[in-house]
PDB file of N, CA and C in Angstrom:
ATOM      1  N   MET A   1       0.878  -1.518  -0.288  1.00 52.00           N
ATOM      2  CA  MET A   1      -0.563  -0.216  -0.240  1.00 52.00           C
ATOM      3  C   MET A   1       1.293   0.675  -0.005  1.00 52.00           C
ATOM      4  N   SER A   2       0.238   2.284  -0.413  1.00 55.00           N
ATOM      5  CA  SER A   2       1.206   3.695  -0.989  1.00 55.00           C
ATOM      6  C   SER A   2       0.821   4.376   0.042  1.00 55.00           C
ATOM      7  N   ASP A   3       1.448   5.469   0.170  1.00 60.00           N
ATOM      8  CA  ASP A   3       1.128   7.026   1.132  1.00 60.00           C
ATOM      9  C   ASP A   3       0.875   7.819   0.777  1.00 60.00           C
ATOM     10  N   VAL A   4      -0.290   8.324   0.969  1.00 55.00           N
ATOM     11  CA  VAL A   4      -1.390   9.831   0.245  1.00 55.00           C
ATOM     12  C   VAL A   4      -1.327  10.832   0.879  1.00 55.00           C
ATOM     13  N   ASP A   5      -0.069  11.969   0.450  1.00 55.00           N
ATOM     14  CA  ASP A   5       0.526  13.380   1.209  1.00 55.00           C
ATOM     15  C   ASP A   5      -0.321  14.142   0.214  1.00 55.00           C
ATOM     16  N   PHE A   6      -1.249  14.349   1.042  1.00 53.00           N
ATOM     17  CA  PHE A   6      -2.710  15.692   0.972  1.00 53.00           C
ATOM     18  C   PHE A   6      -1.834  16.631   1.121  1.00 53.00           C
ATOM     19  N   ARG A   7      -0.306  16.889   1.519  1.00 57.00           N
ATOM     20  CA  ARG A   7      -0.289  18.833   2.131  1.00 57.00           C
ATOM     21  C   ARG A   7      -0.734  19.139   0.482  1.00 57.00           C
ATOM     22  N   GLN A   8      -1.079  20.537   0.609  1.00 56.00           N
ATOM     23  CA  GLN A   8      -1.125  21.736  -0.549  1.00 56.00           C
ATOM     24  C   GLN A   8      -0.184  21.769  -0.929  1.00 56.00           C
ATOM     25  N   ASP A   9       0.185  21.963  -1.929  1.00 56.00           N
ATOM     26  CA  ASP A   9       1.645  22.403  -2.890  1.00 56.00           C
ATOM     27  C   ASP A   9       1.526  23.953  -4.112  1.00 56.00           C
ATOM     28  N   PRO A  10       2.057  24.744  -2.687  1.00 55.00           N
ATOM     29  CA  PRO A  10       2.411  26.093  -3.057  1.00 55.00           C
ATOM     30  C   PRO A  10       2.478  26.571  -4.564  1.00 55.00           C
ATOM     31  N   TYR A  11       2.167  25.443  -5.727  1.00 58.00           N
ATOM     32  CA  TYR A  11       2.309  25.699  -6.671  1.00 58.00           C
ATOM     33  C   TYR A  11       2.347  25.064  -7.830  1.00 58.00           C
ATOM     34  N   LEU A  12       0.792  24.401  -7.382  1.00 55.00           N
ATOM     35  CA  LEU A  12       0.092  23.930  -8.272  1.00 55.00           C
ATOM     36  C   LEU A  12      -0.985  24.834  -8.401  1.00 55.00           C
ATOM     37  N   ALA A  13      -2.029  25.017  -9.494  1.00 56.00           N
ATOM     38  CA  ALA A  13      -2.306  25.495  -9.947  1.00 56.00           C
ATOM     39  C   ALA A  13      -3.744  24.795  -9.584  1.00 56.00           C
ATOM     40  N   SER A  14      -4.802  26.393  -8.804  1.00 59.00           N
ATOM     41  CA  SER A  14      -5.880  26.079  -7.773  1.00 59.00           C
ATOM     42  C   SER A  14      -6.521  26.890  -8.458  1.00 59.00           C
ATOM     43  N   GLY A  15      -6.993  26.262  -9.907  1.00 56.00           N
ATOM     44  CA  GLY A  15      -7.879  26.723 -10.477  1.00 56.00           C
ATOM     45  C   GLY A  15      -8.198  28.132 -10.747  1.00 56.00           C
ATOM     46  N   PRO A  16      -8.872  28.463 -11.604  1.00 63.00           N
ATOM     47  CA  PRO A  16      -9.037  30.122 -11.948  1.00 63.00           C
ATOM     48  C   PRO A  16      -9.155  31.161 -10.859  1.00 63.00           C
ATOM     49  N   GLN A  17      -8.495  32.336 -11.894  1.00 65.00           N
ATOM     50  CA  GLN A  17      -7.751  32.872 -11.017  1.00 65.00           C
ATOM     51  C   GLN A  17      -9.065  34.886 -10.840  1.00 65.00           C
ATOM     52  N   THR A  18      -9.511  35.001 -10.048  1.00 69.00           N
ATOM     53  CA  THR A  18     -10.238  35.598 -10.915  1.00 69.00           C
ATOM     54  C   THR A  18      -9.297  37.159 -10.981  1.00 69.00           C
ATOM     55  N   THR A  19     -10.241  38.254 -11.408  1.00 73.00           N
ATOM     56  CA  THR A  19      -9.063  39.139 -12.180  1.00 73.00           C
ATOM     57  C   THR A  19     -10.315  40.285 -11.889  1.00 73.00           C
ATOM     58  N   ASN A  20     -10.225  41.624 -11.239  1.00 82.00           N
ATOM     59  CA  ASN A  20     -10.512  43.066 -11.167  1.00 82.00           C
ATOM     60  C   ASN A  20     -10.444  44.339 -12.301  1.00 82.00           C
ATOM     61  N   LEU A  21     -11.693  44.866 -12.323  1.00 83.00           N
ATOM     62  CA  LEU A  21     -11.796  45.914 -13.151  1.00 83.00           C
ATOM     63  C   LEU A  21     -10.241  46.407 -14.195  1.00 83.00           C
ATOM     64  N   ALA A  22      -9.301  46.466 -12.739  1.00 83.00           N
ATOM     65  CA  ALA A  22      -8.199  47.026 -13.287  1.00 83.00           C
ATOM     66  C   ALA A  22      -7.400  46.965 -13.899  1.00 83.00           C
ATOM     67  N   ASP A  23      -7.196  45.504 -13.330  1.00 83.00           N
ATOM     68  CA  ASP A  23      -6.434  44.381 -13.616  1.00 83.00           C
ATOM     69  C   ASP A  23      -7.151  44.473 -15.265  1.00 83.00           C
ATOM     70  N   ILE A  24      -7.852  44.343 -15.531  1.00 81.00           N
ATOM     71  CA  ILE A  24      -8.488  44.731 -17.432  1.00 81.00           C
ATOM     72  C   ILE A  24      -8.090  45.490 -17.672  1.00 81.00           C
ATOM     73  N   LEU A  25      -8.417  46.697 -17.182  1.00 80.00           N
ATOM     74  CA  LEU A  25      -7.839  47.608 -18.013  1.00 80.00           C
ATOM     75  C   LEU A  25      -6.886  48.143 -18.745  1.00 80.00           C
ATOM     76  N   GLU A  26      -5.827  47.939 -17.072  1.00 82.00           N
ATOM     77  CA  GLU A  26      -4.728  48.210 -17.201  1.00 82.00           C
ATOM     78  C   GLU A  26      -3.729  47.028 -18.296  1.00 82.00           C
ATOM     79  N   ARG A  27      -4.147  45.300 -18.832  1.00 80.00           N
ATOM     80  CA  ARG A  27      -4.194  44.695 -20.002  1.00 80.00           C
ATOM     81  C   ARG A  27      -4.253  45.771 -21.298  1.00 80.00           C
ATOM     82  N   VAL A  28      -5.695  46.177 -21.044  1.00 77.00           N
ATOM     83  CA  VAL A  28      -6.065  46.621 -22.713  1.00 77.00           C
ATOM     84  C   VAL A  28      -5.332  47.893 -22.446  1.00 77.00           C
ATOM     85  N   LEU A  29      -4.871  48.972 -22.622  1.00 78.00           N
ATOM     86  CA  LEU A  29      -3.816  50.171 -21.757  1.00 78.00           C
ATOM     87  C   LEU A  29      -2.446  49.585 -22.439  1.00 78.00           C
ATOM     88  N   ASP A  30      -2.658  49.001 -22.025  1.00 80.00           N
ATOM     89  CA  ASP A  30      -0.390  48.628 -22.141  1.00 80.00           C
ATOM     90  C   ASP A  30      -0.607  47.805 -23.815  1.00 80.00           C
ATOM     91  N   LYS A  31      -1.367  46.584 -24.125  1.00 79.00           N
ATOM     92  CA  LYS A  31      -1.309  46.149 -25.577  1.00 79.00           C
ATOM     93  C   LYS A  31      -2.734  46.807 -26.253  1.00 79.00           C
ATOM     94  N   GLY A  32      -3.307  47.548 -26.305  1.00 77.00           N
ATOM     95  CA  GLY A  32      -4.844  47.376 -26.619  1.00 77.00           C
ATOM     96  C   GLY A  32      -5.947  47.212 -27.498  1.00 77.00           C
ATOM     97  N   ILE A  33      -6.357  47.053 -27.822  1.00 78.00           N
ATOM     98  CA  ILE A  33      -7.406  46.123 -28.703  1.00 78.00           C
ATOM     99  C   ILE A  33      -8.188  46.927 -29.443  1.00 78.00           C
ATOM    100  N   VAL A  34      -8.487  46.865 -30.918  1.00 75.00           N
ATOM    101  CA  VAL A  34      -9.483  47.082 -31.476  1.00 75.00           C
ATOM    102  C   VAL A  34     -10.944  46.611 -31.985  1.00 75.00           C
ATOM    103  N   ILE A  35     -11.142  47.091 -32.306  1.00 79.00           N
ATOM    104  CA  ILE A  35     -13.228  47.198 -31.770  1.00 79.00           C
ATOM    105  C   ILE A  35     -13.457  47.460 -33.807  1.00 79.00           C
ATOM    106  N   ALA A  36     -13.900  46.731 -34.687  1.00 81.00           N
ATOM    107  CA  ALA A  36     -14.130  47.412 -35.533  1.00 81.00           C
ATOM    108  C   ALA A  36     -15.951  47.157 -36.369  1.00 81.00           C
ATOM    109  N   GLY A  37     -16.083  47.511 -36.714  1.00 85.00           N
ATOM    110  CA  GLY A  37     -17.844  47.525 -37.311  1.00 85.00           C
ATOM    111  C   GLY A  37     -18.389  47.947 -38.803  1.00 85.00           C
ATOM    112  N   ASP A  38     -19.448  47.792 -38.817  1.00 86.00           N
ATOM    113  CA  ASP A  38     -19.849  48.503 -40.571  1.00 86.00           C
ATOM    114  C   ASP A  38     -21.262  49.074 -40.404  1.00 86.00           C
ATOM    115  N   ILE A  39     -22.369  49.773 -40.205  1.00 87.00           N
ATOM    116  CA  ILE A  39     -23.159  49.308 -40.165  1.00 87.00           C
ATOM    117  C   ILE A  39     -23.665  50.680 -41.940  1.00 87.00           C
ATOM    118  N   LYS A  40     -25.250  48.567 -42.141  1.00 89.00           N
ATOM    119  CA  LYS A  40     -25.633  49.187 -44.202  1.00 89.00           C
ATOM    120  C   LYS A  40     -26.813  49.839 -43.167  1.00 89.00           C
ATOM    121  N   ILE A  41     -27.194  51.004 -43.776  1.00 89.00           N
ATOM    122  CA  ILE A  41     -28.753  50.846 -44.338  1.00 89.00           C
ATOM    123  C   ILE A  41     -29.364  50.915 -45.554  1.00 89.00           C
ATOM    124  N   ASP A  42     -30.330  49.387 -45.899  1.00 88.00           N
ATOM    125  CA  ASP A  42     -30.406  49.164 -47.186  1.00 88.00           C
ATOM    126  C   ASP A  42     -32.070  49.274 -47.068  1.00 88.00           C
ATOM    127  N   LEU A  43     -32.668  50.265 -48.693  1.00 87.00           N
ATOM    128  CA  LEU A  43     -34.070  50.012 -49.344  1.00 87.00           C
ATOM    129  C   LEU A  43     -34.075  49.124 -49.974  1.00 87.00           C
ATOM    130  N   LEU A  44     -34.757  48.781 -50.851  1.00 87.00           N
ATOM    131  CA  LEU A  44     -35.667  47.843 -51.192  1.00 87.00           C
ATOM    132  C   LEU A  44     -33.741  47.315 -52.325  1.00 87.00           C
ATOM    133  N   ASP A  45     -32.856  46.520 -51.628  1.00 84.00           N
ATOM    134  CA  ASP A  45     -31.129  46.733 -52.428  1.00 84.00           C
ATOM    135  C   ASP A  45     -31.026  47.876 -52.168  1.00 84.00           C
ATOM    136  N   ILE A  46     -31.232  49.334 -51.780  1.00 86.00           N
ATOM    137  CA  ILE A  46     -30.791  49.781 -52.701  1.00 86.00           C
ATOM    138  C   ILE A  46     -29.642  51.055 -51.364  1.00 86.00           C
ATOM    139  N   GLU A  47     -28.764  50.977 -50.822  1.00 86.00           N
ATOM    140  CA  GLU A  47     -28.046  51.781 -49.873  1.00 86.00           C
ATOM    141  C   GLU A  47     -28.058  52.771 -50.142  1.00 86.00           C
ATOM    142  N   LEU A  48     -28.568  52.783 -47.896  1.00 88.00           N
ATOM    143  CA  LEU A  48     -28.713  54.811 -48.289  1.00 88.00           C
ATOM    144  C   LEU A  48     -27.575  55.434 -47.839  1.00 88.00           C
ATOM    145  N   LEU A  49     -26.881  54.507 -46.797  1.00 90.00           N
ATOM    146  CA  LEU A  49     -26.032  54.789 -45.553  1.00 90.00           C
ATOM    147  C   LEU A  49     -25.399  53.035 -45.330  1.00 90.00           C
ATOM    148  N   THR A  50     -23.257  53.882 -45.323  1.00 89.00           N
ATOM    149  CA  THR A  50     -22.958  52.707 -45.205  1.00 89.00           C
ATOM    150  C   THR A  50     -22.290  53.717 -43.220  1.00 89.00           C
ATOM    151  N   ILE A  51     -22.205  53.562 -42.367  1.00 90.00           N
ATOM    152  CA  ILE A  51     -21.093  53.887 -41.291  1.00 90.00           C
ATOM    153  C   ILE A  51     -19.812  52.994 -40.549  1.00 90.00           C
ATOM    154  N   ARG A  52     -19.121  53.681 -40.968  1.00 88.00           N
ATOM    155  CA  ARG A  52     -17.651  52.241 -40.520  1.00 88.00           C
ATOM    156  C   ARG A  52     -17.384  53.043 -39.707  1.00 88.00           C
ATOM    157  N   LEU A  53     -17.377  51.804 -38.311  1.00 86.00           N
ATOM    158  CA  LEU A  53     -16.329  52.465 -36.820  1.00 86.00           C
ATOM    159  C   LEU A  53     -15.105  51.890 -37.211  1.00 86.00           C
ATOM    160  N   ARG A  54     -14.307  52.244 -36.259  1.00 83.00           N
ATOM    161  CA  ARG A  54     -13.094  51.481 -36.672  1.00 83.00           C
ATOM    162  C   ARG A  54     -12.663  51.982 -34.521  1.00 83.00           C
ATOM    163  N   LEU A  55     -11.682  52.115 -33.491  1.00 82.00           N
ATOM    164  CA  LEU A  55     -12.318  52.310 -31.832  1.00 82.00           C
ATOM    165  C   LEU A  55     -10.859  51.239 -31.230  1.00 82.00           C
ATOM    166  N   PHE A  56      -9.828  52.085 -31.142  1.00 80.00           N
ATOM    167  CA  PHE A  56      -8.279  51.904 -30.797  1.00 80.00           C
ATOM    168  C   PHE A  56      -8.697  52.519 -29.560  1.00 80.00           C
ATOM    169  N   VAL A  57      -8.544  51.342 -28.496  1.00 81.00           N
ATOM    170  CA  VAL A  57      -8.516  51.769 -27.974  1.00 81.00           C
ATOM    171  C   VAL A  57      -7.249  51.135 -26.690  1.00 81.00           C
ATOM    172  N   ALA A  58      -5.897  52.807 -26.264  1.00 81.00           N
ATOM    173  CA  ALA A  58      -5.279  51.723 -25.778  1.00 81.00           C
ATOM    174  C   ALA A  58      -4.348  52.492 -25.028  1.00 81.00           C
ATOM    175  N   SER A  59      -3.485  52.703 -24.201  1.00 81.00           N
ATOM    176  CA  SER A  59      -1.907  53.664 -23.774  1.00 81.00           C
ATOM    177  C   SER A  59      -2.485  55.216 -24.639  1.00 81.00           C
ATOM    178  N   VAL A  60      -1.892  55.935 -24.004  1.00 78.00           N
ATOM    179  CA  VAL A  60      -0.829  57.681 -25.423  1.00 78.00           C
ATOM    180  C   VAL A  60       0.255  56.825 -25.972  1.00 78.00           C
ATOM    181  N   ASP A  61       1.198  55.427 -25.162  1.00 82.00           N
ATOM    182  CA  ASP A  61       2.105  55.306 -25.296  1.00 82.00           C
ATOM    183  C   ASP A  61       2.369  53.933 -25.970  1.00 82.00           C
ATOM    184  N   THR A  62       1.337  52.938 -25.934  1.00 80.00           N
ATOM    185  CA  THR A  62       0.769  52.352 -27.419  1.00 80.00           C
ATOM    186  C   THR A  62       0.775  52.234 -28.156  1.00 80.00           C
ATOM    187  N   ALA A  63      -0.608  53.106 -28.339  1.00 79.00           N
ATOM    188  CA  ALA A  63      -1.357  54.433 -29.639  1.00 79.00           C
ATOM    189  C   ALA A  63       0.083  54.953 -30.414  1.00 79.00           C
ATOM    190  N   LYS A  64       0.879  55.745 -29.690  1.00 81.00           N
ATOM    191  CA  LYS A  64       2.451  56.093 -30.444  1.00 81.00           C
ATOM    192  C   LYS A  64       3.163  55.116 -30.622  1.00 81.00           C
ATOM    193  N   LYS A  65       3.058  53.565 -29.861  1.00 82.00           N
ATOM    194  CA  LYS A  65       4.281  52.999 -30.631  1.00 82.00           C
ATOM    195  C   LYS A  65       3.417  52.587 -31.912  1.00 82.00           C
ATOM    196  N   ALA A  66       2.042  52.303 -31.885  1.00 77.00           N
ATOM    197  CA  ALA A  66       1.229  51.957 -33.338  1.00 77.00           C
ATOM    198  C   ALA A  66       2.075  52.945 -34.390  1.00 77.00           C
ATOM    199  N   GLY A  67       1.832  54.107 -34.888  1.00 81.00           N
ATOM    200  CA  GLY A  67       2.106  55.145 -34.929  1.00 81.00           C
ATOM    201  C   GLY A  67       0.912  56.413 -34.959  1.00 81.00           C
ATOM    202  N   ILE A  68       0.285  56.521 -34.487  1.00 78.00           N
ATOM    203  CA  ILE A  68      -1.513  56.909 -34.244  1.00 78.00           C
ATOM    204  C   ILE A  68      -0.661  57.719 -33.609  1.00 78.00           C
ATOM    205  N   ASP A  69      -0.752  59.400 -33.535  1.00 78.00           N
ATOM    206  CA  ASP A  69      -0.222  60.400 -32.740  1.00 78.00           C
ATOM    207  C   ASP A  69      -1.266  61.664 -33.360  1.00 78.00           C
ATOM    208  N   TRP A  70      -2.823  61.315 -33.822  1.00 75.00           N
ATOM    209  CA  TRP A  70      -3.339  62.805 -34.506  1.00 75.00           C
ATOM    210  C   TRP A  70      -3.419  63.779 -33.198  1.00 75.00           C
ATOM    211  N   TRP A  71      -3.920  63.515 -31.771  1.00 73.00           N
ATOM    212  CA  TRP A  71      -3.941  64.029 -30.992  1.00 73.00           C
ATOM    213  C   TRP A  71      -2.880  65.130 -30.711  1.00 73.00           C
ATOM    214  N   GLU A  72      -1.436  65.742 -30.603  1.00 78.00           N
ATOM    215  CA  GLU A  72      -0.603  65.777 -31.293  1.00 78.00           C
ATOM    216  C   GLU A  72      -0.658  66.802 -32.202  1.00 78.00           C
ATOM    217  N   THR A  73      -1.548  66.856 -33.236  1.00 75.00           N
ATOM    218  CA  THR A  73      -0.383  67.733 -34.680  1.00 75.00           C
ATOM    219  C   THR A  73      -3.006  69.227 -35.213  1.00 75.00           C
ATOM    220  N   ASP A  74      -3.416  67.721 -33.949  1.00 76.00           N
ATOM    221  CA  ASP A  74      -4.936  68.913 -34.140  1.00 76.00           C
ATOM    222  C   ASP A  74      -5.136  70.060 -32.943  1.00 76.00           C
ATOM    223  N   PRO A  75      -4.916  70.896 -34.059  1.00 75.00           N
ATOM    224  CA  PRO A  75      -5.085  72.143 -32.559  1.00 75.00           C
ATOM    225  C   PRO A  75      -6.535  72.290 -32.534  1.00 75.00           C
ATOM    226  N   ALA A  76      -7.237  71.492 -32.627  1.00 77.00           N
ATOM    227  CA  ALA A  76      -8.238  71.710 -31.861  1.00 77.00           C
ATOM    228  C   ALA A  76      -8.432  71.157 -29.798  1.00 77.00           C
ATOM    229  N   LEU A  77      -6.746  70.424 -30.113  1.00 72.00           N
ATOM    230  CA  LEU A  77      -6.905  68.934 -28.939  1.00 72.00           C
ATOM    231  C   LEU A  77      -4.872  69.172 -28.220  1.00 72.00           C
ATOM    232  N   SER A  78      -5.057  69.614 -29.308  1.00 73.00           N
ATOM    233  CA  SER A  78      -3.336  70.484 -28.225  1.00 73.00           C
ATOM    234  C   SER A  78      -3.002  72.044 -28.685  1.00 73.00           C
ATOM    235  N   SER A  79      -2.717  72.207 -28.043  1.00 78.00           N
ATOM    236  CA  SER A  79      -1.957  73.956 -27.773  1.00 78.00           C
ATOM    237  C   SER A  79      -0.927  74.005 -28.633  1.00 78.00           C
ATOM    238  N   ARG A  80       0.230  72.971 -28.759  1.00 77.00           N
ATOM    239  CA  ARG A  80       1.580  73.259 -29.347  1.00 77.00           C
ATOM    240  C   ARG A  80       0.750  73.430 -30.968  1.00 77.00           C
ATOM    241  N   ALA A  81       0.394  72.597 -31.376  1.00 70.00           N
ATOM    242  CA  ALA A  81       0.053  71.629 -32.448  1.00 70.00           C
ATOM    243  C   ALA A  81      -0.993  73.775 -32.449  1.00 70.00           C
ATOM    244  N   TYR A  82      -1.190  74.511 -32.209  1.00 74.00           N
ATOM    245  CA  TYR A  82      -2.698  75.858 -32.430  1.00 74.00           C
ATOM    246  C   TYR A  82      -1.243  76.462 -32.523  1.00 74.00           C
ATOM    247  N   ARG A  83      -0.238  77.049 -31.532  1.00 79.00           N
ATOM    248  CA  ARG A  83       0.418  78.054 -31.843  1.00 79.00           C
ATOM    249  C   ARG A  83       0.683  77.389 -33.072  1.00 79.00           C
ATOM    250  N   ASN A  84       2.201  75.752 -33.078  1.00 78.00           N
ATOM    251  CA  ASN A  84       2.639  75.947 -34.795  1.00 78.00           C
ATOM    252  C   ASN A  84       1.220  76.200 -35.521  1.00 78.00           C
ATOM    253  N   ALA A  85      -0.032  76.342 -35.759  1.00 78.00           N
ATOM    254  CA  ALA A  85      -0.843  76.438 -37.038  1.00 78.00           C
ATOM    255  C   ALA A  85      -0.737  77.594 -37.504  1.00 78.00           C
ATOM    256  N   LEU A  86      -0.896  78.621 -36.321  1.00 83.00           N
ATOM    257  CA  LEU A  86      -0.842  80.471 -36.113  1.00 83.00           C
ATOM    258  C   LEU A  86       0.366  80.839 -36.695  1.00 83.00           C
ATOM    259  N   GLN A  87       1.513  80.382 -35.772  1.00 85.00           N
ATOM    260  CA  GLN A  87       2.674  80.501 -36.891  1.00 85.00           C
ATOM    261  C   GLN A  87       2.602  80.356 -38.781  1.00 85.00           C
ATOM    262  N   GLU A  88       2.714  79.144 -38.450  1.00 87.00           N
ATOM    263  CA  GLU A  88       2.931  78.917 -40.508  1.00 87.00           C
ATOM    264  C   GLU A  88       1.498  79.594 -40.611  1.00 87.00           C
ATOM    265  N   GLU A  89       0.469  79.871 -40.547  1.00 88.00           N
ATOM    266  CA  GLU A  89      -0.555  81.247 -41.246  1.00 88.00           C
ATOM    267  C   GLU A  89       0.100  82.276 -40.791  1.00 88.00           C
ATOM    268  N   ASN A  90       0.516  82.979 -40.019  1.00 90.00           N
ATOM    269  CA  ASN A  90       1.537  84.407 -39.908  1.00 90.00           C
ATOM    270  C   ASN A  90       2.825  84.510 -40.721  1.00 90.00           C
ATOM    271  N   GLN A  91       3.417  82.852 -40.721  1.00 91.00           N
ATOM    272  CA  GLN A  91       4.478  83.308 -42.330  1.00 91.00           C
ATOM    273  C   GLN A  91       3.848  82.944 -43.362  1.00 91.00           C
ATOM    274  N   GLU A  92       2.766  82.020 -43.551  1.00 92.00           N
ATOM    275  CA  GLU A  92       2.006  82.802 -45.109  1.00 92.00           C
ATOM    276  C   GLU A  92       1.447  83.765 -44.856  1.00 92.00           C
ATOM    277  N   LEU A  93       0.571  84.722 -44.303  1.00 92.00           N
ATOM    278  CA  LEU A  93       0.386  86.179 -44.444  1.00 92.00           C
ATOM    279  C   LEU A  93       1.309  86.653 -45.015  1.00 92.00           C
ATOM    280  N   ARG A  94       2.413  87.280 -43.977  1.00 94.00           N
ATOM    281  CA  ARG A  94       4.180  87.995 -44.668  1.00 94.00           C
ATOM    282  C   ARG A  94       4.415  87.656 -45.505  1.00 94.00           C
ATOM    283  N   GLU A  95       4.715  86.009 -45.852  1.00 94.00           N
ATOM    284  CA  GLU A  95       5.030  86.125 -47.496  1.00 94.00           C
ATOM    285  C   GLU A  95       3.839  86.294 -49.270  1.00 94.00           C
ATOM    286  N   ARG A  96       2.508  86.256 -48.037  1.00 93.00           N
ATOM    287  CA  ARG A  96       1.263  87.711 -48.894  1.00 93.00           C
ATOM    288  C   ARG A  96       1.471  89.027 -49.007  1.00 93.00           C
ATOM    289  N   LEU A  97       1.353  89.474 -47.931  1.00 92.00           N
ATOM    290  CA  LEU A  97       1.573  90.715 -48.195  1.00 92.00           C
ATOM    291  C   LEU A  97       3.333  91.484 -49.117  1.00 92.00           C
ATOM    292  N   LYS A  98       4.312  90.939 -48.303  1.00 92.00           N
ATOM    293  CA  LYS A  98       5.799  90.795 -49.460  1.00 92.00           C
ATOM    294  C   LYS A  98       5.147  90.668 -50.872  1.00 92.00           C
ATOM    295  N   ALA A  99       4.158  89.676 -51.073  1.00 91.00           N
ATOM    296  CA  ALA A  99       4.717  89.710 -52.243  1.00 91.00           C
ATOM    297  C   ALA A  99       3.616  90.479 -53.014  1.00 91.00           C
ATOM    298  N   LEU A 100       2.789  92.059 -52.134  1.00 91.00           N
ATOM    299  CA  LEU A 100       1.597  92.779 -53.109  1.00 91.00           C
ATOM    300  C   LEU A 100       2.151  93.831 -53.099  1.00 91.00           C
ATOM    301  N   GLU A 101       3.387  94.240 -52.003  1.00 90.00           N
ATOM    302  CA  GLU A 101       4.420  95.144 -51.219  1.00 90.00           C
ATOM    303  C   GLU A 101       5.193  95.216 -52.821  1.00 90.00           C
ATOM    304  N   ALA A 102       5.422  94.163 -53.463  1.00 89.00           N
ATOM    305  CA  ALA A 102       6.690  93.599 -54.788  1.00 89.00           C
ATOM    306  C   ALA A 102       6.248  94.676 -55.407  1.00 89.00           C
ATOM    307  N   GLU A 103       4.469  93.949 -55.178  1.00 87.00           N
ATOM    308  CA  GLU A 103       3.620  93.997 -56.771  1.00 87.00           C
ATOM    309  C   GLU A 103       3.758  95.618 -57.412  1.00 87.00           C
ATOM    310  N   THR A 104       2.907  96.042 -55.637  1.00 86.00           N
ATOM    311  CA  THR A 104       2.563  97.790 -55.389  1.00 86.00           C
ATOM    312  C   THR A 104       3.823  98.543 -56.349  1.00 86.00           C
ATOM    313  N   SER A 105       5.280  98.576 -55.564  1.00 84.00           N
ATOM    314  CA  SER A 105       5.668  99.308 -55.629  1.00 84.00           C
ATOM    315  C   SER A 105       7.247  99.077 -56.772  1.00 84.00           C
ATOM    316  N   ASP A 106       6.481  98.200 -58.241  1.00 77.00           N
ATOM    317  CA  ASP A 106       6.710  97.990 -59.081  1.00 77.00           C
ATOM    318  C   ASP A 106       6.387  98.370 -60.364  1.00 77.00           C
ATOM    319  N   GLN A 107       4.752  98.663 -59.538  1.00 70.00           N
ATOM    320  CA  GLN A 107       4.201 100.027 -60.447  1.00 70.00           C
ATOM    321  C   GLN A 107       4.032 101.477 -60.692  1.00 70.00           C
TER     322      GLN A 107
END
């Protein structure tokens, strides 16, 4: 007859582990998740409307690694982009003014 050892081994898996919402959110933001879908509205086999939805949920660092950084260049979302847009517009207006002044001085 053999002896049976009923002691708990700390290295054995004890079943599924529970995960809280914070852990799931951290994992999603760290790795990123893409949700995609299309909505089509047809009437008598005539396509009236198509809406394409693409959603990428990730942290800023993960999005930058994926090459997504549109919020840095959108003047409505970034004060730096807004200043750059104003500087570009200012430079363009100065060049146009210079060209107009050159035209009027030649006449």
